[in-house]
Short mmCIF file of C-alpha atoms in Angstrom, two decimals:
data_model
loop_
_atom_site.label_atom_id
_atom_site.label_comp_id
_atom_site.label_asym_id
_atom_site.label_seq_id
_atom_site.Cartn_x
_atom_site.Cartn_y
_atom_site.Cartn_z
CA MET A 1 0.00 0.00 0.00
CA LYS A 2 1.26 3.47 -0.82
CA PRO A 3 0.02 6.24 1.46
CA ALA A 4 -1.58 9.26 -0.07
CA THR A 5 0.81 12.15 -0.60
CA MET A 6 0.09 14.85 1.94
CA THR A 7 1.52 18.15 3.07
CA VAL A 8 2.27 18.05 6.80
CA PRO A 9 0.95 21.21 7.43
CA PRO A 10 0.14 17.20 47.48
CA PHE A 11 1.86 14.44 46.28
CA ALA A 12 2.45 14.26 50.03
CA ALA A 13 5.32 15.56 52.04
CA VAL A 14 7.36 12.38 51.66
CA VAL A 15 7.78 13.04 47.95
CA LEU A 16 8.65 16.69 48.49
CA ALA A 17 11.20 15.72 51.09
CA SER A 18 12.75 13.14 48.81
CA LEU A 19 13.07 15.70 46.04
CA LEU A 20 14.83 18.14 48.32
CA VAL A 21 17.27 15.44 49.33
CA GLY A 22 17.74 14.45 45.69
CA CYS A 23 18.54 18.00 44.64
CA ALA A 24 20.85 18.90 47.47
CA GLY A 25 24.50 18.90 46.60
CA ALA A 26 24.04 17.17 43.24
CA THR A 27 27.26 17.07 41.25
CA ALA A 28 28.50 15.20 38.23
CA THR A 29 29.39 12.22 40.41
CA THR A 30 26.89 12.40 43.27
CA ARG A 31 26.52 9.20 45.29
CA VAL A 32 23.72 9.14 47.84
CA SER A 33 25.69 6.98 50.24
CA PRO A 34 28.94 5.01 50.02
CA SER A 35 28.35 1.56 48.58
CA PRO A 36 30.46 -1.19 47.08
CA GLU A 37 28.31 -1.05 43.94
CA ALA A 38 29.39 2.49 43.06
CA ASN A 39 32.76 1.52 41.61
CA THR A 40 31.12 -1.14 39.45
CA VAL A 41 28.61 1.40 38.16
CA ASP A 42 31.40 3.85 37.36
CA ALA A 43 33.15 1.15 35.35
CA LEU A 44 29.97 0.34 33.43
CA PHE A 45 29.59 4.00 32.44
CA HIS A 46 33.22 4.68 31.56
CA ASP A 47 32.30 5.45 27.93
CA TYR A 48 30.09 8.35 29.08
CA ASP A 49 32.59 9.79 31.52
CA GLY A 50 34.96 12.56 30.50
CA PRO A 51 35.25 16.32 29.92
CA ASP A 52 34.64 16.18 26.17
CA ARG A 53 31.75 13.80 25.55
CA PRO A 54 27.98 13.66 25.94
CA GLY A 55 26.99 12.16 29.23
CA ALA A 56 24.54 10.10 31.19
CA SER A 57 22.62 10.23 34.44
CA VAL A 58 21.64 7.11 36.39
CA VAL A 59 19.59 6.48 39.50
CA VAL A 60 18.77 3.35 41.50
CA ILE A 61 15.64 3.27 43.68
CA HIS A 62 15.33 0.36 46.10
CA ASP A 63 12.61 -0.08 48.70
CA GLY A 64 11.45 3.46 47.99
CA GLN A 65 14.86 5.00 48.65
CA VAL A 66 17.51 6.40 46.30
CA VAL A 67 20.49 4.14 46.93
CA LEU A 68 22.71 5.38 44.11
CA ARG A 69 22.65 8.47 41.92
CA ARG A 70 25.41 9.32 39.43
CA ALA A 71 26.05 11.49 36.39
CA TYR A 72 28.84 11.49 33.83
CA GLY A 73 30.11 13.61 30.95
CA LEU A 74 28.50 16.77 29.60
CA ALA A 75 24.94 17.99 29.20
CA SER A 76 26.18 20.57 26.66
CA LEU A 77 29.45 20.24 24.78
CA GLU A 78 29.31 23.79 23.47
CA ARG A 79 28.88 25.29 26.94
CA HIS A 80 31.02 22.68 28.73
CA GLU A 81 28.16 22.11 31.17
CA PRO A 82 28.50 18.87 33.12
CA ALA A 83 25.62 16.44 33.30
CA THR A 84 24.10 16.17 36.77
CA PRO A 85 21.21 14.20 38.28
CA ASP A 86 19.11 17.36 37.71
CA SER A 87 19.87 17.52 33.96
CA ASN A 88 16.70 17.20 31.90
CA TYR A 89 16.97 14.87 28.91
CA ARG A 90 14.50 14.31 26.10
CA LEU A 91 12.90 11.04 27.22
CA ALA A 92 11.84 9.82 23.77
CA SER A 93 9.58 6.78 24.19
CA LEU A 94 9.85 6.77 27.98
CA THR A 95 7.20 9.48 27.48
CA LYS A 96 4.67 6.75 26.66
CA GLN A 97 4.29 6.01 30.38
CA PHE A 98 2.93 9.52 30.89
CA THR A 99 0.65 9.41 27.85
CA ALA A 100 -0.80 6.09 29.00
CA THR A 101 -1.26 7.47 32.51
CA ALA A 102 -3.12 10.50 31.14
CA ILE A 103 -5.55 8.19 29.33
CA LEU A 104 -5.99 6.02 32.42
CA LEU A 105 -6.74 9.06 34.55
CA LEU A 106 -9.56 9.97 32.16
CA VAL A 107 -10.80 6.37 32.38
CA GLN A 108 -10.73 6.59 36.19
CA ASP A 109 -12.65 9.87 35.92
CA GLY A 110 -15.37 8.05 33.99
CA ARG A 111 -14.89 10.27 30.94
CA LEU A 112 -13.46 7.62 28.64
CA GLY A 113 -13.61 3.86 28.16
CA LEU A 114 -10.78 1.57 27.13
CA ASP A 115 -13.08 -0.13 24.64
CA ASP A 116 -14.38 3.10 23.11
CA ARG A 117 -13.90 3.19 19.36
CA MET A 118 -11.61 5.99 18.29
CA VAL A 119 -14.00 7.14 15.55
CA ASP A 120 -16.59 7.78 18.28
CA VAL A 121 -14.38 9.79 20.65
CA LEU A 122 -11.88 11.62 18.43
CA PRO A 123 -13.19 13.83 15.60
CA GLY A 124 -11.15 13.39 12.46
CA PHE A 125 -10.08 9.82 13.16
CA PRO A 126 -10.25 7.98 9.82
CA PRO A 127 -13.65 6.30 9.38
CA SER A 128 -11.92 3.46 7.55
CA LEU A 129 -10.21 2.53 10.84
CA ARG A 130 -13.46 2.29 12.77
CA GLU A 131 -12.54 -0.90 14.66
CA VAL A 132 -9.52 0.69 16.38
CA ARG A 133 -10.26 1.15 20.08
CA VAL A 134 -8.50 3.07 22.84
CA ARG A 135 -6.91 -0.02 24.38
CA HIS A 136 -5.52 -1.05 20.99
CA LEU A 137 -3.53 2.17 20.81
CA LEU A 138 -2.24 1.76 24.36
CA GLN A 139 -1.12 -1.83 23.75
CA HIS A 140 0.25 -1.40 20.19
CA THR A 141 -2.35 -3.83 18.89
CA SER A 142 -4.06 -1.28 16.63
CA GLY A 143 -2.10 -2.05 13.49
CA LEU A 144 -1.78 1.68 12.76
CA TRP A 145 0.87 2.69 10.27
CA ASP A 146 3.80 4.60 11.71
CA TYR A 147 3.72 8.27 10.81
CA GLU A 148 7.53 8.42 10.51
CA ASP A 149 7.18 6.37 7.32
CA PHE A 150 5.41 9.34 5.73
CA VAL A 151 7.81 12.07 6.87
CA PRO A 152 10.91 12.65 4.72
CA ALA A 153 14.23 13.37 6.42
CA THR A 154 14.25 16.69 4.56
CA GLN A 155 10.88 17.74 6.00
CA PRO A 156 11.42 21.50 6.61
CA VAL A 157 8.76 21.99 9.31
CA GLN A 158 8.49 19.82 12.40
CA VAL A 159 5.54 17.46 12.56
CA LYS A 160 3.18 17.77 15.53
CA ASP A 161 0.58 15.43 17.00
CA ARG A 162 -2.25 16.97 14.98
CA ASP A 163 -0.26 16.39 11.79
CA VAL A 164 -0.03 12.70 12.64
CA LEU A 165 -3.81 12.44 12.50
CA ALA A 166 -3.77 14.23 9.14
CA LEU A 167 -1.20 11.77 7.82
CA LEU A 168 -3.31 8.82 8.96
CA SER A 169 -6.30 10.18 7.04
CA GLY A 170 -4.50 9.05 3.90
CA VAL A 171 -4.47 5.41 5.12
CA ASP A 172 -7.41 3.12 4.40
CA ARG A 173 -6.38 0.01 6.36
CA THR A 174 -4.29 -1.25 9.24
CA TYR A 175 -1.42 -3.71 9.19
CA PHE A 176 -3.76 -6.34 10.66
CA PRO A 177 -7.26 -6.44 12.16
CA PRO A 178 -7.07 -4.42 15.40
CA GLY A 179 -6.53 -6.57 18.47
CA THR A 180 -5.22 -9.61 16.59
CA ALA A 181 -1.47 -8.94 16.62
CA VAL A 182 1.09 -6.50 18.01
CA ARG A 183 3.24 -3.96 16.17
CA TYR A 184 4.86 -0.99 17.88
CA SER A 185 3.29 2.25 16.64
CA ASN A 186 4.34 5.77 17.56
CA SER A 187 1.27 6.96 15.67
CA GLY A 188 -0.94 5.38 18.30
CA TYR A 189 0.56 7.42 21.11
CA ALA A 190 0.47 10.67 19.15
CA VAL A 191 -3.24 10.06 18.55
CA LEU A 192 -3.74 9.28 22.26
CA ALA A 193 -2.32 12.74 23.08
CA LEU A 194 -5.00 14.25 20.83
CA LEU A 195 -7.62 12.16 22.59
CA VAL A 196 -6.49 13.56 25.95
CA GLU A 197 -6.99 17.06 24.56
CA GLN A 198 -10.40 16.22 23.13
CA VAL A 199 -11.77 14.66 26.31
CA SER A 200 -10.14 16.97 28.87
CA GLY A 201 -10.61 20.27 27.03
CA MET A 202 -7.01 21.32 27.72
CA SER A 203 -3.75 20.97 25.84
CA PHE A 204 -1.87 17.72 26.26
CA ALA A 205 1.13 19.50 27.79
CA ARG A 206 -1.07 21.28 30.31
CA PHE A 207 -2.93 18.08 31.21
CA LEU A 208 0.35 16.29 31.91
CA HIS A 209 1.56 19.20 34.01
CA GLU A 210 -1.62 19.52 36.09
CA ARG A 211 -2.70 15.90 36.39
CA VAL A 212 0.56 13.95 36.26
CA PHE A 213 3.72 15.96 36.90
CA VAL A 214 2.58 18.29 39.70
CA PRO A 215 0.69 15.61 41.71
CA SER A 216 3.74 13.35 41.43
CA GLY A 217 6.14 16.03 42.68
CA MET A 218 7.97 16.33 39.35
CA ARG A 219 9.02 19.95 39.53
CA SER A 220 11.00 20.41 36.30
CA THR A 221 9.50 17.82 33.94
CA VAL A 222 7.82 19.31 30.86
CA ALA A 223 6.17 18.18 27.65
CA HIS A 224 8.22 20.64 25.65
CA GLU A 225 6.71 22.95 23.05
CA GLU A 226 9.21 25.20 21.31
CA GLY A 227 8.32 28.85 21.87
CA VAL A 228 5.77 27.91 24.55
CA SER A 229 7.71 26.19 27.34
CA GLN A 230 11.28 26.09 28.58
CA VAL A 231 13.40 23.15 29.69
CA PRO A 232 15.46 24.02 32.76
CA ARG A 233 18.93 22.52 33.04
CA ARG A 234 18.51 21.10 29.56
CA ALA A 235 20.75 18.39 28.17
CA TYR A 236 21.35 18.67 24.42
CA GLY A 237 21.54 15.72 22.06
CA TYR A 238 24.52 14.52 20.03
CA ALA A 239 25.49 11.85 17.54
CA VAL A 240 28.83 10.47 16.39
CA ASP A 241 30.29 10.92 12.94
CA PRO A 242 33.87 10.48 11.65
CA SER A 243 34.79 13.88 13.08
CA GLY A 244 33.56 13.06 16.57
CA PHE A 245 30.46 14.17 18.45
CA VAL A 246 28.15 16.50 16.52
CA PRO A 247 24.90 18.24 17.59
CA ARG A 248 21.76 16.22 16.77
CA ASP A 249 19.21 17.70 19.13
CA GLN A 250 16.17 17.92 16.86
CA SER A 251 14.64 16.10 13.90
CA PRO A 252 11.46 16.63 11.84
CA THR A 253 9.52 14.47 14.34
CA SER A 254 10.92 15.87 17.61
CA ALA A 255 7.90 18.12 18.22
CA VAL A 256 5.40 15.24 18.50
CA LEU A 257 4.50 15.09 22.20
CA GLY A 258 2.44 11.94 22.75
CA ASP A 259 5.07 9.44 21.70
CA GLY A 260 8.24 11.08 22.97
CA GLY A 261 8.22 14.82 23.67
CA THR A 262 8.79 14.94 27.44
CA TYR A 263 12.00 16.19 29.11
CA SER A 264 12.85 15.00 32.61
CA SER A 265 15.71 14.23 34.99
CA VAL A 266 16.52 11.20 37.09
CA VAL A 267 15.70 13.32 40.15
CA ASP A 268 12.16 13.93 38.90
CA LEU A 269 11.80 10.34 37.79
CA VAL A 270 12.40 9.23 41.36
CA ALA A 271 9.24 11.13 42.27
CA TRP A 272 7.46 9.52 39.31
CA ASP A 273 8.51 6.05 40.45
CA ARG A 274 7.17 6.69 43.94
CA ALA A 275 3.90 7.97 42.54
CA LEU A 276 3.60 4.81 40.46
CA ASP A 277 4.04 2.65 43.53
CA SER A 278 1.31 4.46 45.46
CA ASP A 279 -2.26 5.60 44.87
CA ALA A 280 -1.14 9.16 44.15
CA LEU A 281 -2.26 8.87 40.51
CA LEU A 282 -3.66 5.47 39.60
CA ARG A 283 -5.61 3.01 41.68
CA ALA A 284 -4.04 -0.40 42.29
CA GLU A 285 -6.38 -2.17 39.89
CA THR A 286 -5.56 0.37 37.18
CA ARG A 287 -1.82 -0.10 37.68
CA LYS A 288 -2.32 -3.84 37.43
CA GLN A 289 -4.02 -3.36 34.06
CA ALA A 290 -1.18 -1.15 32.85
CA TRP A 291 1.36 -3.79 33.83
CA THR A 292 -0.50 -6.75 32.26
CA PRO A 293 -0.02 -7.43 28.55
CA PRO A 294 -3.03 -8.78 26.65
CA MET A 295 -3.34 -12.27 25.29
CA LEU A 296 -3.59 -12.34 21.51
CA PRO A 297 -6.05 -14.55 19.61
CA ASP A 298 -3.31 -17.08 18.87
CA GLY A 299 -2.71 -17.54 22.61
CA ALA A 300 0.54 -15.59 22.73
CA SER A 301 1.18 -12.70 25.11
CA SER A 302 1.97 -9.38 23.45
CA ARG A 303 4.56 -8.38 26.14
CA TYR A 304 3.32 -4.77 26.16
CA GLY A 305 0.86 -3.29 28.64
CA PHE A 306 -0.13 0.37 28.77
CA GLY A 307 3.10 2.31 28.18
CA TRP A 308 5.32 -0.51 29.48
CA PHE A 309 7.02 -3.59 28.10
CA VAL A 310 6.30 -6.49 30.43
CA ASP A 311 8.18 -9.77 30.67
CA ASP A 312 9.44 -12.42 33.06
CA ASP A 313 13.07 -12.30 34.15
CA GLY A 314 13.99 -15.41 36.07
CA GLY A 315 10.61 -15.59 37.79
CA ARG A 316 10.49 -11.85 38.46
CA GLN A 317 8.09 -9.53 36.67
CA ARG A 318 10.17 -6.97 34.78
CA LEU A 319 8.76 -3.71 33.45
CA SER A 320 10.91 -1.79 31.03
CA HIS A 321 11.02 0.75 28.25
CA HIS A 322 13.65 2.11 25.93
CA GLY A 323 13.72 5.54 24.37
CA GLU A 324 15.54 6.31 21.13
CA THR A 325 15.34 9.59 19.27
CA CYS A 326 17.54 12.16 17.61
CA GLY A 327 20.48 12.65 20.01
CA PHE A 328 19.08 10.76 23.02
CA THR A 329 18.93 7.10 24.10
CA ASN A 330 17.35 6.09 27.43
CA ALA A 331 16.09 3.16 29.46
CA ILE A 332 14.08 2.28 32.53
CA VAL A 333 13.96 -1.13 34.21
CA LYS A 334 11.54 -1.76 37.05
CA TYR A 335 10.96 -4.84 39.22
CA PRO A 336 7.72 -4.09 41.13
CA GLU A 337 7.86 -7.06 43.51
CA GLN A 338 11.49 -6.39 44.41
CA ARG A 339 10.79 -2.65 44.67
CA LEU A 340 13.75 -1.94 42.44
CA THR A 341 13.95 0.62 39.62
CA VAL A 342 16.95 1.69 37.54
CA ILE A 343 16.78 4.66 35.15
CA VAL A 344 19.50 5.65 32.67
CA LEU A 345 19.25 8.81 30.56
CA THR A 346 21.88 9.70 27.93
CA ASN A 347 22.24 12.60 25.49
CA ARG A 348 23.76 10.74 22.59
CA ALA A 349 22.34 8.68 19.75
CA GLY A 350 23.18 5.01 19.83
CA GLY A 351 24.50 2.88 22.62
CA ALA A 352 22.42 0.44 24.63
CA PRO A 353 21.59 2.01 28.00
CA TRP A 354 19.06 -0.78 28.66
CA THR A 355 21.95 -3.22 29.02
CA LEU A 356 23.63 -0.80 31.41
CA ALA A 357 20.40 -0.40 33.39
CA GLN A 358 20.07 -4.17 33.62
CA ALA A 359 23.68 -4.58 34.69
CA VAL A 360 23.10 -2.04 37.45
CA ALA A 361 19.84 -3.72 38.47
CA ASP A 362 21.67 -7.04 38.71
CA LEU A 363 23.85 -5.60 41.45
CA TRP A 364 20.75 -5.34 43.63
CA LEU A 365 19.28 -8.62 42.37
CA ASP A 366 22.36 -10.60 43.47
CA ARG A 367 23.45 -11.15 39.89
CA PRO A 368 26.70 -9.16 39.78
CA ALA A 369 27.75 -8.02 36.32
CA LYS A 370 31.33 -9.25 36.71
CA ASP A 371 32.21 -9.06 33.05
CA GLY A 372 30.19 -6.07 31.92
CA PRO A 373 26.56 -5.74 30.79
CA PRO A 374 24.70 -9.01 30.13
CA THR A 375 24.07 -9.79 26.49
CA ASN A 376 22.20 -13.09 26.61
CA ARG A 377 18.82 -11.98 27.96
CA PRO A 378 16.57 -10.65 25.18
CA TRP A 379 14.54 -7.51 25.64
CA PRO A 380 10.85 -7.48 24.69
CA PHE A 381 11.35 -4.63 22.24
CA GLU A 382 13.97 -6.65 20.36
CA THR A 383 11.30 -9.08 19.16
CA LEU A 384 8.32 -6.71 18.94
CA PRO A 385 7.92 -5.62 15.30
CA ASN A 386 8.89 -2.01 14.62
CA ALA A 387 10.05 -1.34 18.19
CA HIS A 388 13.80 -1.02 17.65
#
């Protein structure tokens, strides 16, 4: 099929206190408390450490406490600004957690249903895709075509969420009947951001700020809109070419918010993790839904819930997500039953921070990474079509 040619035209005091502790005295190599794991973590991140290279920030949260927090390299090469735990990176697809949470909040409010058909709740959704439902978009079982396939690298104006819907209007079918298979689709999450706006009556960025970021205690996180909002302590993105590191902070699709437009720091993501583990935002039964992938008609599990990859790691439930975009590559690994979360944010294209996050997690799971990051355990996104 050839697409039609188109012109893209109060979270309580405990969280506040934890944030104050997290911000105090943060430096490029902050460690919350001395631990034997710190030297191992430093060794794992040696490629990000140095006065002339893009950096990384990492945090480990165990039993609700920050047990290790580090940063390496530079947030801005041009300004020689070191990365710190407070540096705000473009999260790329880690943003999908927030988009899914926004939808689930509207479901909890009784203003939206997971089985609502998109044509019934979002004006302009293509009538030819009438069987696509809200939950299909959340779980990547919609079969929607990816909007990036329609955007040339030379696109002169950045695409926004509303443009994604316009691009989809030129499509008359899905990859497969909705709900019957799984294929990762950034289009689905861009459309979900539009649905949040339609149902809530406010912009997606404002909804995230008022209903997700502020209640969670995330004081500097922002769904960034150029010319509208500012990113404090911003990390800038880079790539590698034969001459070395070069700026690669924006692309034609960097302005789409629903699938990847949030900036945040590991400090703020500690607050987010605590909010996830409480009833600050979502009820327990809603969180369980978000962390449970659907069964497909062929009996297989899709391994994707609502904004999270979900799999089994040696008998432990593992939640994870990767984020890859122009100039940034990130990862989060979360073990709910072990109350362990590791977050790695980097401001360079390429690399595999998910293997670093897992190697760090293994230090607290009694699986020391003696010889570097593990390479033999597959990640769900490595086998999910279109996810990597």
